[in-house]
Short mmCIF file of C-alpha atoms in Angstrom, two decimals:
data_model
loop_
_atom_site.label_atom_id
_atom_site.label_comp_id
_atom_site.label_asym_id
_atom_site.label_seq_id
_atom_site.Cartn_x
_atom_site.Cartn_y
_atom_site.Cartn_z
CA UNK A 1 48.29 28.12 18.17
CA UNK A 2 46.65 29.94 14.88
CA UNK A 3 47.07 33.36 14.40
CA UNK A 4 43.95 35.72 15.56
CA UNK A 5 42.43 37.13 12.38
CA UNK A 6 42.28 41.05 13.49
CA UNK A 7 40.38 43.33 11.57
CA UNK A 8 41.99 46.81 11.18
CA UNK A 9 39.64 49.43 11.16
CA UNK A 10 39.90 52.90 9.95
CA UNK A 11 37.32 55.19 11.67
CA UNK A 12 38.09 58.48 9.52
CA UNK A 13 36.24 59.37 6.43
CA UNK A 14 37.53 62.90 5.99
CA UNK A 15 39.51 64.54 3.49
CA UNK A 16 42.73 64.98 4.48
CA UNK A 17 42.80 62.51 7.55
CA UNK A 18 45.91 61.33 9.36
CA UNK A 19 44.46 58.28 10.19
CA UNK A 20 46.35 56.18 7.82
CA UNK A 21 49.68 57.40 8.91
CA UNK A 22 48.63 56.21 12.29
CA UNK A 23 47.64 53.00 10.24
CA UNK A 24 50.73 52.52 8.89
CA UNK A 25 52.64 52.97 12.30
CA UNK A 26 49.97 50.57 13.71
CA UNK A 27 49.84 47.72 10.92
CA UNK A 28 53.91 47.47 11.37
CA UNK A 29 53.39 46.32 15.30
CA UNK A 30 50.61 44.13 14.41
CA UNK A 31 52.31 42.51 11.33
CA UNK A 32 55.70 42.13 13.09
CA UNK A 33 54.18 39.63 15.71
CA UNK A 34 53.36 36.35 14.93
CA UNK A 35 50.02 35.62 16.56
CA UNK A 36 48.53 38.23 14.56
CA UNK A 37 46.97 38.27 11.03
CA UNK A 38 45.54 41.59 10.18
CA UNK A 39 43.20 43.04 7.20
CA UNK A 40 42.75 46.38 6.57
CA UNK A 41 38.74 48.03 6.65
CA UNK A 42 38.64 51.70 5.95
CA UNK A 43 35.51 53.50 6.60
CA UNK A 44 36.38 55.86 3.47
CA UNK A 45 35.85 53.18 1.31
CA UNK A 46 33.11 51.86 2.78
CA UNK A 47 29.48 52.87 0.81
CA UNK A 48 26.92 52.39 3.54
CA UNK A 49 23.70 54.67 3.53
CA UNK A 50 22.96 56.44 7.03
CA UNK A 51 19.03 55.25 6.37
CA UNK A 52 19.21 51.76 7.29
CA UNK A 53 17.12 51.42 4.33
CA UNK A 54 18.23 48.13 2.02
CA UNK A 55 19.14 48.65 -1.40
CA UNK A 56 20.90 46.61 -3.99
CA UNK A 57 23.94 49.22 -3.24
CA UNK A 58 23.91 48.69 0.10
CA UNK A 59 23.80 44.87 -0.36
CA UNK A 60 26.85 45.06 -2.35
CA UNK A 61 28.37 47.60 0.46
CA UNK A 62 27.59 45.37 3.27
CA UNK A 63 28.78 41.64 1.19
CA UNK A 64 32.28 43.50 0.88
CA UNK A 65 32.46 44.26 4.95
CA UNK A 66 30.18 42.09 6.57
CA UNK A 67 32.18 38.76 6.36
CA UNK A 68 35.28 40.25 6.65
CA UNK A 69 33.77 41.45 9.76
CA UNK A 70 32.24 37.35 10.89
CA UNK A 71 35.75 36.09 9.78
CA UNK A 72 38.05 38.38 12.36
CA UNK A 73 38.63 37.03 15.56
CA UNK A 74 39.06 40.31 17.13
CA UNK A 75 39.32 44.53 16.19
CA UNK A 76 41.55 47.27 16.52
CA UNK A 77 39.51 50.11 16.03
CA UNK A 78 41.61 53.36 14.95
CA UNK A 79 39.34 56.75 15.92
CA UNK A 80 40.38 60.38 15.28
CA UNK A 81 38.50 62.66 18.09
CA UNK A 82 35.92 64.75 16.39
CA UNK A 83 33.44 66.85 18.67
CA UNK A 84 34.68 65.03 21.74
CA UNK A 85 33.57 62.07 20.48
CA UNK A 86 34.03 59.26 17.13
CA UNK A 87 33.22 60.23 13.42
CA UNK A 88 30.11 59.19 12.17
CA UNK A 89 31.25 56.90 9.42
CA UNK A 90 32.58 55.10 12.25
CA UNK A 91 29.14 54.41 13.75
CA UNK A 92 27.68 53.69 10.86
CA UNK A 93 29.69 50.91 9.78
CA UNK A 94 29.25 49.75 13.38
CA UNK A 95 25.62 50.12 13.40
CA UNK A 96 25.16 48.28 10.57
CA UNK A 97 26.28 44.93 11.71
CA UNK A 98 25.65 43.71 15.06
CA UNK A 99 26.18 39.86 15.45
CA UNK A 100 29.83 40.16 13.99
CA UNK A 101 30.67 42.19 17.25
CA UNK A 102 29.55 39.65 19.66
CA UNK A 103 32.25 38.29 22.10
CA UNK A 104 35.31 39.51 20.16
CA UNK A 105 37.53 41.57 22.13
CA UNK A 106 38.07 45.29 20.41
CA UNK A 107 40.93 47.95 20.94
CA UNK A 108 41.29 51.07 20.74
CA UNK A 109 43.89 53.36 19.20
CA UNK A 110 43.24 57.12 19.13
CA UNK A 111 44.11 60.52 18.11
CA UNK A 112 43.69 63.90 17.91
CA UNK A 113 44.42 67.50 19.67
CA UNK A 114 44.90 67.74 23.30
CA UNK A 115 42.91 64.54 24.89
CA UNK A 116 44.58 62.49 22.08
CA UNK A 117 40.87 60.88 20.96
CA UNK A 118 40.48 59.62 24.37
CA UNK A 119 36.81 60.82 24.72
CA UNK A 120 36.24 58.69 21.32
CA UNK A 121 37.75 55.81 23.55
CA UNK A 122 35.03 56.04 26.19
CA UNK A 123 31.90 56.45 23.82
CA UNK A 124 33.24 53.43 21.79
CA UNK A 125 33.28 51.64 24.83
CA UNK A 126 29.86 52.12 25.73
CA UNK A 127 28.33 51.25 22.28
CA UNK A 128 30.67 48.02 21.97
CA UNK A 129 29.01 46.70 25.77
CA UNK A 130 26.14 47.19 23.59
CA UNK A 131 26.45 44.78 20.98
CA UNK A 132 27.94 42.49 23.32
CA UNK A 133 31.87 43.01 22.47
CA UNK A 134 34.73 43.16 25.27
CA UNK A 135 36.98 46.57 25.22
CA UNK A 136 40.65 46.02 26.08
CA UNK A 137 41.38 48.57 28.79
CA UNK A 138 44.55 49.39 27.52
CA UNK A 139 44.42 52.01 24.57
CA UNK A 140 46.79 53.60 22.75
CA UNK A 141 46.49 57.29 22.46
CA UNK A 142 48.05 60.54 20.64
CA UNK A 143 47.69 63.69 21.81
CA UNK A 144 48.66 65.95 19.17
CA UNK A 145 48.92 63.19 16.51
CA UNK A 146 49.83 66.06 13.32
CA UNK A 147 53.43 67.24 16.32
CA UNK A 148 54.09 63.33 17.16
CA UNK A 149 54.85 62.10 13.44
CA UNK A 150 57.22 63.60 11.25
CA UNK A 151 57.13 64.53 7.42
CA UNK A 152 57.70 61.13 6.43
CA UNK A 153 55.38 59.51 8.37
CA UNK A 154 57.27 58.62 11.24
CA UNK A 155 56.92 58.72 15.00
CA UNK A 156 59.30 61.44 16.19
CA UNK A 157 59.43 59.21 19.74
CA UNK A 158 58.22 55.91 19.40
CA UNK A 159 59.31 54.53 22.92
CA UNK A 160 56.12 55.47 24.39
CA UNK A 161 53.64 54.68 21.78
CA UNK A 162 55.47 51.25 20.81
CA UNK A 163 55.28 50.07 25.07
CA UNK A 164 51.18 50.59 25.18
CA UNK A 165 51.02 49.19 21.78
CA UNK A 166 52.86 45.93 22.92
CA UNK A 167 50.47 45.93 26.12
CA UNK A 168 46.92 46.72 23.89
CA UNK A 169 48.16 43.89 21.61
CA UNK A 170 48.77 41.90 24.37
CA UNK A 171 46.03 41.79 26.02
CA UNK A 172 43.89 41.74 22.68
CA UNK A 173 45.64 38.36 21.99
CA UNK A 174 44.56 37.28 25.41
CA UNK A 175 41.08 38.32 25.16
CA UNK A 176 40.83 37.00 21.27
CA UNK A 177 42.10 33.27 22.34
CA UNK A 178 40.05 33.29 25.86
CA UNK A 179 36.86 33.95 23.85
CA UNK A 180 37.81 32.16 20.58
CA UNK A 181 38.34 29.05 22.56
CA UNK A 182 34.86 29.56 24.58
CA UNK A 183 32.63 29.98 21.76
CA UNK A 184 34.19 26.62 20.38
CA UNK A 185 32.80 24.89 23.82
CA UNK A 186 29.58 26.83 23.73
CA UNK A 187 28.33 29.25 21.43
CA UNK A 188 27.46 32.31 22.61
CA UNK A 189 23.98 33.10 23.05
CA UNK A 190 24.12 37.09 23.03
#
């Protein structure tokens, strides 16, 4: 059966983030399995206006992200916590598209202090039933991301973190086929 093309996306736009060493940790789960194919879309590099308003820049933005977007199959979303909720560069890039969303399954992985980004989890959820996309229950989640990793980028005790990674990507594979093979017998009319 072909490989689900996943789109990776990086939610953080801040200086100084730890989201890509949560990336990195991430990408070598995804790219290890073989139902899998995975491209990278980080919201730092992304140059989308919070207007709405079209411009030739924005045009040029959105042709770099928008079919990458149409092409995956499914998402893994990757969300620090900030304000008990997702960063803004995050919704942005969401609100600008809206078919690519529809009936693609979408998971979660999150960080951050104490609730490990878990309040991010549950307003993602709620704007991806909005544009018509299917949240995996299963998340992956670090409390305390900055304590978990060490120095070099590495999780200090992966057995956790590596199980509910197995099970998100499980069930996003799941998801990803069920409604890959759907739309083939009947296009979704969202």
């Amino acid at each position: 059966m072909k490989p689900l093309r996943t789109a990776l996306i990086i939610g953080s736009n801040r200086h100084g983030r730890f989201g890509p060493v949560v990336a990195d940790w991430l990408l070598d789960r995804v790219r290890a399995r073989a139902d899998l194919t995975t491209e990278v879309i980080d919201t730092a590099a992304t140059d989308l206006p919070t207007t709405f308003a079209r411009s030739p820049r924005t045009d040029a933005a959105l042709a770099g992200i928008t079919p990458r977007l149409a092409a995956a199959d499914a998402f893994v979303v990757l969300t620090p916590e900030y304000n008990h909720s997702f960063p803004a560069g995050l919704k942005n890039l969401i609100d600008w598209h809206y078919t690519p969303w529809q009936a693609k399954p979408v998971a979660l992985v999150t960080y951050g202090g104490l609730a490990g980004g878990v309040r991010a989890a549950e307003h993602l959820r709620q704007v991806f039933a909005e544009l018509h996309a299917v949240t995996i229950r299963d998340t992956v989640s670090f409390p305390n991301a900055g304590a978990a990793f060490d120095d070099a980028g590495l999780l200090k005790d992966p057995a956790g973190p590596d199980a509910a990674a197995k099970t998100m990507l499980d069930q996003l594979v799941w998801w990803g086929r069920a409604l890959r093979e759907a739309k083939a017998v009947r296009p979704y009319g969202g």
